[in-house]
Amino acid sequence: MIIPPNGYAAVGPPESPADWLAYLHGRLTSRLPELRRYGEYYEGEHQRLAFSQARFKAEFREVFENWRDNFCGLIIDSATERMTVDAFRLPDSPGTDTEAREFWQRSSMDALSNAVHLDAMIQGRAYVTVWAGTDGEPSIQPVSAEEMVVQFKPGSRTKLEAAARFYRDDWGQQWVTLWTEAYVYETKRGETDWEKGTRRKNPLGVVPVVPFYNRSRLVGNPHSDLSNVIPIQDAINKTVSDALTASEFAAWPQRYVTGLEIVEDDHGNPVEPFKVAVDKLLQAEDPAARFGQFEAASLSNYCDLVGLLLQHMSSISRTPSHYFLVNGGTAPSGESITSAEVGLVAKVNERMLHFGESWEKVIRLCFAVKRDKRARAYSMETVWRDPEYRTKAQHIDALLKLKQLNVPEVQLWSDAGYTPAQISSFREMRKEDALAAAEVQRLGPQPERISGVGNTPQEAKAARMASKLPQGNSGNVNRKLAEQK
């Protein structure tokens, strides 16, 4: 089919699958340049060296062609490396949900979930689809925002009306899939005419796509964490490129000589009188000749400006300044690190709040594929690993204090950073230890028992003391009286 330049051209909402695909494809292509631009800045592939003069660009562009001084990746990674999904919990069930963990592990989401968080923070959005695999089990599939676009229902920010994915495989073949609540529409591999697709009923009754939006507002589109950082990154690139250019000109201090006659060649061009080098000596016969040297240019002003720009970048992105080493390369220690990372930890907690809600929708869709009643478990919670970095001694000490408040050991193990699989192993180990202790108690020496008394060691000891005759003078008198009887 031929897609209009601006996508869907008709008036009103789309009706046919081909109209939906044209409309959604138009929305996707309009945002692709911005999405790819954010990705290039994260990877450091933007390579925008702004030289002060055109002749510098022509002369030094090849010299600095492979130069990199990119902080965009640091800003994203410092937050995403603290986001780790451990498990999912239902309030009515003790511990974490075993089947939800099985869905998670089956789809390799331990690793792929980080890619979802990464893309969402870089490009402002990412997507996850849930569908039944060939074995009937739920399959979780992350999808880039460069391949998928969704449409919410009018007036809703949570319920989807349609979603479409457009992508090419490694052989250049096109794939197109459209989801609505009523049907799923797919075109054959490599098919360019979208009107020749196949339509089948959607067994879930909902669009099986979950958006992951970053910094989403009530109005407007979600934002990338790099949107406010890129202008500062460009300014840093400009300043550093100027410093590199100045270092080329001022790397060898300029020398001068006065009192010498200027010698010219046949064309009237002055001839350089000396070949200056480390192992060369400058000399002149004319007693009026004087030698001198200009001071080398200082690059400290460029360093100060870059440091100021990094401080602005740290403040805007809420990344601790010691990550940029703007304090002269000396990393802080102790309580100063904890105080410096308060803003970063708060930002990560805010992202986990929204991303966690999306992951809960993903797990509910997995239960919907299995026809499980937990598909409507809206009280489900995402269990995240603690995003705050602390020393092991501080962490364990805090957990021991929580134990004094009668916090269950399973919760303490989870807070200590152990995974649900490790916690399950701990429970089995505790059972084995208890059985082994009981077996040792059974095979060991048993306490002496006296008839007519209890079987506990305390009762046996009390009986022995009661049967022993009293000692001392009073005891002797009592014994004699007893013998006479």
PDB file of N, CA and C in Angstrom, residues 371-436:
ATOM      1  N   ARG A 371      -5.022 -18.137  31.719  1.00  0.00           N
ATOM      2  CA  ARG A 371      -6.415 -18.173  32.182  1.00  0.00           C
ATOM      3  C   ARG A 371      -6.478 -18.290  33.698  1.00  0.00           C
ATOM      4  N   ASP A 372      -5.576 -17.594  34.362  1.00  0.00           N
ATOM      5  CA  ASP A 372      -5.489 -17.631  35.816  1.00  0.00           C
ATOM      6  C   ASP A 372      -6.219 -16.421  36.397  1.00  0.00           C
ATOM      7  N   LYS A 373      -6.870 -16.600  37.545  1.00  0.00           N
ATOM      8  CA  LYS A 373      -7.619 -15.510  38.158  1.00  0.00           C
ATOM      9  C   LYS A 373      -6.712 -14.372  38.621  1.00  0.00           C
ATOM     10  N   ARG A 374      -5.415 -14.651  38.751  1.00  0.00           N
ATOM     11  CA  ARG A 374      -4.485 -13.604  39.149  1.00  0.00           C
ATOM     12  C   ARG A 374      -4.256 -12.572  38.041  1.00  0.00           C
ATOM     13  N   ALA A 375      -4.895 -12.776  36.903  1.00  0.00           N
ATOM     14  CA  ALA A 375      -4.849 -11.757  35.850  1.00  0.00           C
ATOM     15  C   ALA A 375      -5.514 -10.464  36.312  1.00  0.00           C
ATOM     16  N   ARG A 376      -6.302 -10.534  37.358  1.00  0.00           N
ATOM     17  CA  ARG A 376      -6.954  -9.349  37.912  1.00  0.00           C
ATOM     18  C   ARG A 376      -6.422  -9.025  39.316  1.00  0.00           C
ATOM     19  N   ALA A 377      -5.191  -9.465  39.572  1.00  0.00           N
ATOM     20  CA  ALA A 377      -4.565  -9.204  40.877  1.00  0.00           C
ATOM     21  C   ALA A 377      -3.956  -7.804  40.857  1.00  0.00           C
ATOM     22  N   TYR A 378      -4.795  -6.803  41.047  1.00  0.00           N
ATOM     23  CA  TYR A 378      -4.331  -5.413  40.958  1.00  0.00           C
ATOM     24  C   TYR A 378      -3.541  -4.983  42.200  1.00  0.00           C
ATOM     25  N   SER A 379      -3.559  -5.812  43.240  1.00  0.00           N
ATOM     26  CA  SER A 379      -2.785  -5.482  44.442  1.00  0.00           C
ATOM     27  C   SER A 379      -1.366  -6.032  44.379  1.00  0.00           C
ATOM     28  N   MET A 380      -0.980  -6.575  43.241  1.00  0.00           N
ATOM     29  CA  MET A 380       0.364  -7.124  43.090  1.00  0.00           C
ATOM     30  C   MET A 380       1.411  -6.030  43.263  1.00  0.00           C
ATOM     31  N   GLU A 381       2.563  -6.398  43.824  1.00  0.00           N
ATOM     32  CA  GLU A 381       3.654  -5.455  44.044  1.00  0.00           C
ATOM     33  C   GLU A 381       4.935  -5.971  43.401  1.00  0.00           C
ATOM     34  N   THR A 382       5.709  -5.057  42.848  1.00  0.00           N
ATOM     35  CA  THR A 382       7.033  -5.395  42.319  1.00  0.00           C
ATOM     36  C   THR A 382       8.062  -5.239  43.424  1.00  0.00           C
ATOM     37  N   VAL A 383       8.861  -6.273  43.635  1.00  0.00           N
ATOM     38  CA  VAL A 383       9.900  -6.249  44.659  1.00  0.00           C
ATOM     39  C   VAL A 383      11.211  -5.842  43.988  1.00  0.00           C
ATOM     40  N   TRP A 384      11.703  -4.671  44.359  1.00  0.00           N
ATOM     41  CA  TRP A 384      12.946  -4.149  43.799  1.00  0.00           C
ATOM     42  C   TRP A 384      14.094  -4.355  44.769  1.00  0.00           C
ATOM     43  N   ARG A 385      15.284  -4.493  44.227  1.00  0.00           N
ATOM     44  CA  ARG A 385      16.482  -4.519  45.067  1.00  0.00           C
ATOM     45  C   ARG A 385      16.751  -3.109  45.587  1.00  0.00           C
ATOM     46  N   ASP A 386      17.321  -3.037  46.784  1.00  0.00           N
ATOM     47  CA  ASP A 386      17.590  -1.745  47.414  1.00  0.00           C
ATOM     48  C   ASP A 386      18.512  -0.913  46.517  1.00  0.00           C
ATOM     49  N   PRO A 387      18.091   0.281  46.089  1.00  0.00           N
ATOM     50  CA  PRO A 387      18.935   1.089  45.199  1.00  0.00           C
ATOM     51  C   PRO A 387      20.032   1.861  45.914  1.00  0.00           C
ATOM     52  N   GLU A 388      20.044   1.838  47.238  1.00  0.00           N
ATOM     53  CA  GLU A 388      21.037   2.608  47.978  1.00  0.00           C
ATOM     54  C   GLU A 388      22.254   1.741  48.273  1.00  0.00           C
ATOM     55  N   TYR A 389      23.415   2.269  47.962  1.00  0.00           N
ATOM     56  CA  TYR A 389      24.658   1.554  48.219  1.00  0.00           C
ATOM     57  C   TYR A 389      25.131   1.839  49.643  1.00  0.00           C
ATOM     58  N   ARG A 390      25.378   0.760  50.407  1.00  0.00           N
ATOM     59  CA  ARG A 390      25.907   0.875  51.757  1.00  0.00           C
ATOM     60  C   ARG A 390      26.957  -0.196  51.967  1.00  0.00           C
ATOM     61  N   THR A 391      27.814   0.009  52.966  1.00  0.00           N
ATOM     62  CA  THR A 391      28.781  -1.029  53.283  1.00  0.00           C
ATOM     63  C   THR A 391      28.052  -2.241  53.861  1.00  0.00           C
ATOM     64  N   LYS A 392      28.664  -3.396  53.711  1.00  0.00           N
ATOM     65  CA  LYS A 392      28.023  -4.621  54.188  1.00  0.00           C
ATOM     66  C   LYS A 392      27.814  -4.583  55.693  1.00  0.00           C
ATOM     67  N   ALA A 393      28.782  -4.013  56.413  1.00  0.00           N
ATOM     68  CA  ALA A 393      28.647  -3.945  57.868  1.00  0.00           C
ATOM     69  C   ALA A 393      27.467  -3.072  58.275  1.00  0.00           C
ATOM     70  N   GLN A 394      27.306  -1.926  57.602  1.00  0.00           N
ATOM     71  CA  GLN A 394      26.175  -1.049  57.907  1.00  0.00           C
ATOM     72  C   GLN A 394      24.852  -1.732  57.594  1.00  0.00           C
ATOM     73  N   HIS A 395      24.815  -2.441  56.479  1.00  0.00           N
ATOM     74  CA  HIS A 395      23.567  -3.091  56.064  1.00  0.00           C
ATOM     75  C   HIS A 395      23.164  -4.187  57.046  1.00  0.00           C
ATOM     76  N   ILE A 396      24.106  -5.053  57.386  1.00  0.00           N
ATOM     77  CA  ILE A 396      23.790  -6.155  58.292  1.00  0.00           C
ATOM     78  C   ILE A 396      23.419  -5.622  59.675  1.00  0.00           C
ATOM     79  N   ASP A 397      24.089  -4.582  60.116  1.00  0.00           N
ATOM     80  CA  ASP A 397      23.761  -4.000  61.421  1.00  0.00           C
ATOM     81  C   ASP A 397      22.327  -3.467  61.432  1.00  0.00           C
ATOM     82  N   ALA A 398      21.915  -2.845  60.345  1.00  0.00           N
ATOM     83  CA  ALA A 398      20.534  -2.351  60.261  1.00  0.00           C
ATOM     84  C   ALA A 398      19.536  -3.504  60.261  1.00  0.00           C
ATOM     85  N   LEU A 399      19.875  -4.608  59.601  1.00  0.00           N
ATOM     86  CA  LEU A 399      18.970  -5.761  59.575  1.00  0.00           C
ATOM     87  C   LEU A 399      18.852  -6.407  60.953  1.00  0.00           C
ATOM     88  N   LEU A 400      19.953  -6.449  61.688  1.00  0.00           N
ATOM     89  CA  LEU A 400      19.895  -7.016  63.040  1.00  0.00           C
ATOM     90  C   LEU A 400      19.003  -6.181  63.956  1.00  0.00           C
ATOM     91  N   LYS A 401      19.019  -4.876  63.770  1.00  0.00           N
ATOM     92  CA  LYS A 401      18.129  -4.020  64.552  1.00  0.00           C
ATOM     93  C   LYS A 401      16.676  -4.237  64.159  1.00  0.00           C
ATOM     94  N   LEU A 402      16.430  -4.489  62.879  1.00  0.00           N
ATOM     95  CA  LEU A 402      15.066  -4.792  62.443  1.00  0.00           C
ATOM     96  C   LEU A 402      14.595  -6.124  63.018  1.00  0.00           C
ATOM     97  N   LYS A 403      15.511  -7.064  63.202  1.00  0.00           N
ATOM     98  CA  LYS A 403      15.122  -8.353  63.772  1.00  0.00           C
ATOM     99  C   LYS A 403      14.602  -8.189  65.187  1.00  0.00           C
ATOM    100  N   GLN A 404      15.117  -7.205  65.916  1.00  0.00           N
ATOM    101  CA  GLN A 404      14.635  -6.944  67.266  1.00  0.00           C
ATOM    102  C   GLN A 404      13.192  -6.456  67.269  1.00  0.00           C
ATOM    103  N   LEU A 405      12.724  -5.984  66.125  1.00  0.00           N
ATOM    104  CA  LEU A 405      11.326  -5.571  65.994  1.00  0.00           C
ATOM    105  C   LEU A 405      10.440  -6.714  65.515  1.00  0.00           C
ATOM    106  N   ASN A 406      11.021  -7.949  65.536  1.00  0.00           N
ATOM    107  CA  ASN A 406      10.280  -9.160  65.144  1.00  0.00           C
ATOM    108  C   ASN A 406       9.918  -9.169  63.660  1.00  0.00           C
ATOM    109  N   VAL A 407      10.753  -8.538  62.838  1.00  0.00           N
ATOM    110  CA  VAL A 407      10.562  -8.644  61.388  1.00  0.00           C
ATOM    111  C   VAL A 407      10.886 -10.075  60.969  1.00  0.00           C
ATOM    112  N   PRO A 408      10.047 -10.746  60.181  1.00  0.00           N
ATOM    113  CA  PRO A 408      10.311 -12.147  59.793  1.00  0.00           C
ATOM    114  C   PRO A 408      11.658 -12.305  59.095  1.00  0.00           C
ATOM    115  N   GLU A 409      12.263 -13.475  59.297  1.00  0.00           N
ATOM    116  CA  GLU A 409      13.577 -13.712  58.716  1.00  0.00           C
ATOM    117  C   GLU A 409      13.545 -13.691  57.197  1.00  0.00           C
ATOM    118  N   VAL A 410      12.449 -14.157  56.605  1.00  0.00           N
ATOM    119  CA  VAL A 410      12.356 -14.168  55.138  1.00  0.00           C
ATOM    120  C   VAL A 410      12.440 -12.753  54.598  1.00  0.00           C
ATOM    121  N   GLN A 411      11.796 -11.804  55.249  1.00  0.00           N
ATOM    122  CA  GLN A 411      11.858 -10.412  54.816  1.00  0.00           C
ATOM    123  C   GLN A 411      13.268  -9.854  55.014  1.00  0.00           C
ATOM    124  N   LEU A 412      13.920 -10.227  56.091  1.00  0.00           N
ATOM    125  CA  LEU A 412      15.291  -9.767  56.326  1.00  0.00           C
ATOM    126  C   LEU A 412      16.234 -10.322  55.274  1.00  0.00           C
ATOM    127  N   TRP A 413      16.046 -11.579  54.887  1.00  0.00           N
ATOM    128  CA  TRP A 413      16.875 -12.153  53.825  1.00  0.00           C
ATOM    129  C   TRP A 413      16.673 -11.383  52.515  1.00  0.00           C
ATOM    130  N   SER A 414      15.414 -11.060  52.242  1.00  0.00           N
ATOM    131  CA  SER A 414      15.136 -10.303  51.017  1.00  0.00           C
ATOM    132  C   SER A 414      15.782  -8.922  51.066  1.00  0.00           C
ATOM    133  N   ASP A 415      15.684  -8.250  52.222  1.00  0.00           N
ATOM    134  CA  ASP A 415      16.299  -6.927  52.367  1.00  0.00           C
ATOM    135  C   ASP A 415      17.821  -7.003  52.300  1.00  0.00           C
ATOM    136  N   ALA A 416      18.375  -8.160  52.651  1.00  0.00           N
ATOM    137  CA  ALA A 416      19.832  -8.329  52.594  1.00  0.00           C
ATOM    138  C   ALA A 416      20.338  -8.501  51.173  1.00  0.00           C
ATOM    139  N   GLY A 417      19.409  -8.649  50.216  1.00  0.00           N
ATOM    140  CA  GLY A 417      19.809  -8.743  48.812  1.00  0.00           C
ATOM    141  C   GLY A 417      19.781 -10.143  48.243  1.00  0.00           C
ATOM    142  N   TYR A 418      19.310 -11.129  49.020  1.00  0.00           N
ATOM    143  CA  TYR A 418      19.247 -12.489  48.497  1.00  0.00           C
ATOM    144  C   TYR A 418      18.041 -12.645  47.565  1.00  0.00           C
ATOM    145  N   THR A 419      18.199 -13.423  46.522  1.00  0.00           N
ATOM    146  CA  THR A 419      17.147 -13.623  45.537  1.00  0.00           C
ATOM    147  C   THR A 419      16.112 -14.606  46.068  1.00  0.00           C
ATOM    148  N   PRO A 420      14.910 -14.638  45.480  1.00  0.00           N
ATOM    149  CA  PRO A 420      13.906 -15.619  45.915  1.00  0.00           C
ATOM    150  C   PRO A 420      14.398 -17.053  45.808  1.00  0.00           C
ATOM    151  N   ALA A 421      15.204 -17.358  44.783  1.00  0.00           N
ATOM    152  CA  ALA A 421      15.736 -18.714  44.668  1.00  0.00           C
ATOM    153  C   ALA A 421      16.666 -19.031  45.838  1.00  0.00           C
ATOM    154  N   GLN A 422      17.495 -18.083  46.232  1.00  0.00           N
ATOM    155  CA  GLN A 422      18.378 -18.297  47.380  1.00  0.00           C
ATOM    156  C   GLN A 422      17.582 -18.443  48.673  1.00  0.00           C
ATOM    157  N   ILE A 423      16.531 -17.636  48.813  1.00  0.00           N
ATOM    158  CA  ILE A 423      15.709 -17.723  50.026  1.00  0.00           C
ATOM    159  C   ILE A 423      15.030 -19.087  50.115  1.00  0.00           C
ATOM    160  N   SER A 424      14.553 -19.615  48.984  1.00  0.00           N
ATOM    161  CA  SER A 424      13.958 -20.954  48.984  1.00  0.00           C
ATOM    162  C   SER A 424      14.992 -21.997  49.392  1.00  0.00           C
ATOM    163  N   SER A 425      16.226 -21.825  48.923  1.00  0.00           N
ATOM    164  CA  SER A 425      17.294 -22.751  49.322  1.00  0.00           C
ATOM    165  C   SER A 425      17.568 -22.651  50.814  1.00  0.00           C
ATOM    166  N   PHE A 426      17.537 -21.422  51.332  1.00  0.00           N
ATOM    167  CA  PHE A 426      17.747 -21.241  52.774  1.00  0.00           C
ATOM    168  C   PHE A 426      16.689 -22.002  53.580  1.00  0.00           C
ATOM    169  N   ARG A 427      15.442 -21.943  53.129  1.00  0.00           N
ATOM    170  CA  ARG A 427      14.370 -22.635  53.860  1.00  0.00           C
ATOM    171  C   ARG A 427      14.621 -24.137  53.877  1.00  0.00           C
ATOM    172  N   GLU A 428      15.017 -24.687  52.737  1.00  0.00           N
ATOM    173  CA  GLU A 428      15.290 -26.124  52.685  1.00  0.00           C
ATOM    174  C   GLU A 428      16.489 -26.470  53.565  1.00  0.00           C
ATOM    175  N   MET A 429      17.503 -25.611  53.565  1.00  0.00           N
ATOM    176  CA  MET A 429      18.675 -25.848  54.413  1.00  0.00           C
ATOM    177  C   MET A 429      18.299 -25.834  55.882  1.00  0.00           C
ATOM    178  N   ARG A 430      17.392 -24.901  56.262  1.00  0.00           N
ATOM    179  CA  ARG A 430      16.961 -24.838  57.655  1.00  0.00           C
ATOM    180  C   ARG A 430      16.238 -26.126  58.051  1.00  0.00           C
ATOM    181  N   LYS A 431      15.427 -26.666  57.152  1.00  0.00           N
ATOM    182  CA  LYS A 431      14.732 -27.921  57.432  1.00  0.00           C
ATOM    183  C   LYS A 431      15.729 -29.064  57.604  1.00  0.00           C
ATOM    184  N   GLU A 432      16.734 -29.119  56.714  1.00  0.00           N
ATOM    185  CA  GLU A 432      17.738 -30.171  56.808  1.00  0.00           C
ATOM    186  C   GLU A 432      18.539 -30.051  58.103  1.00  0.00           C
ATOM    187  N   ASP A 433      18.864 -28.834  58.501  1.00  0.00           N
ATOM    188  CA  ASP A 433      19.597 -28.636  59.759  1.00  0.00           C
ATOM    189  C   ASP A 433      18.762 -29.107  60.948  1.00  0.00           C
ATOM    190  N   ALA A 434      17.448 -28.811  60.923  1.00  0.00           N
ATOM    191  CA  ALA A 434      16.577 -29.222  62.031  1.00  0.00           C
ATOM    192  C   ALA A 434      16.478 -30.752  62.102  1.00  0.00           C
ATOM    193  N   LEU A 435      16.369 -31.414  60.948  1.00  0.00           N
ATOM    194  CA  LEU A 435      16.303 -32.882  60.931  1.00  0.00           C
ATOM    195  C   LEU A 435      17.616 -33.488  61.426  1.00  0.00           C
ATOM    196  N   ALA A 436      18.733 -32.904  61.000  1.00  0.00           N
ATOM    197  CA  ALA A 436      20.029 -33.420  61.453  1.00  0.00           C
ATOM    198  C   ALA A 436      20.191 -33.259  62.959  1.00  0.00           C
TER     199      ALA A 436
END
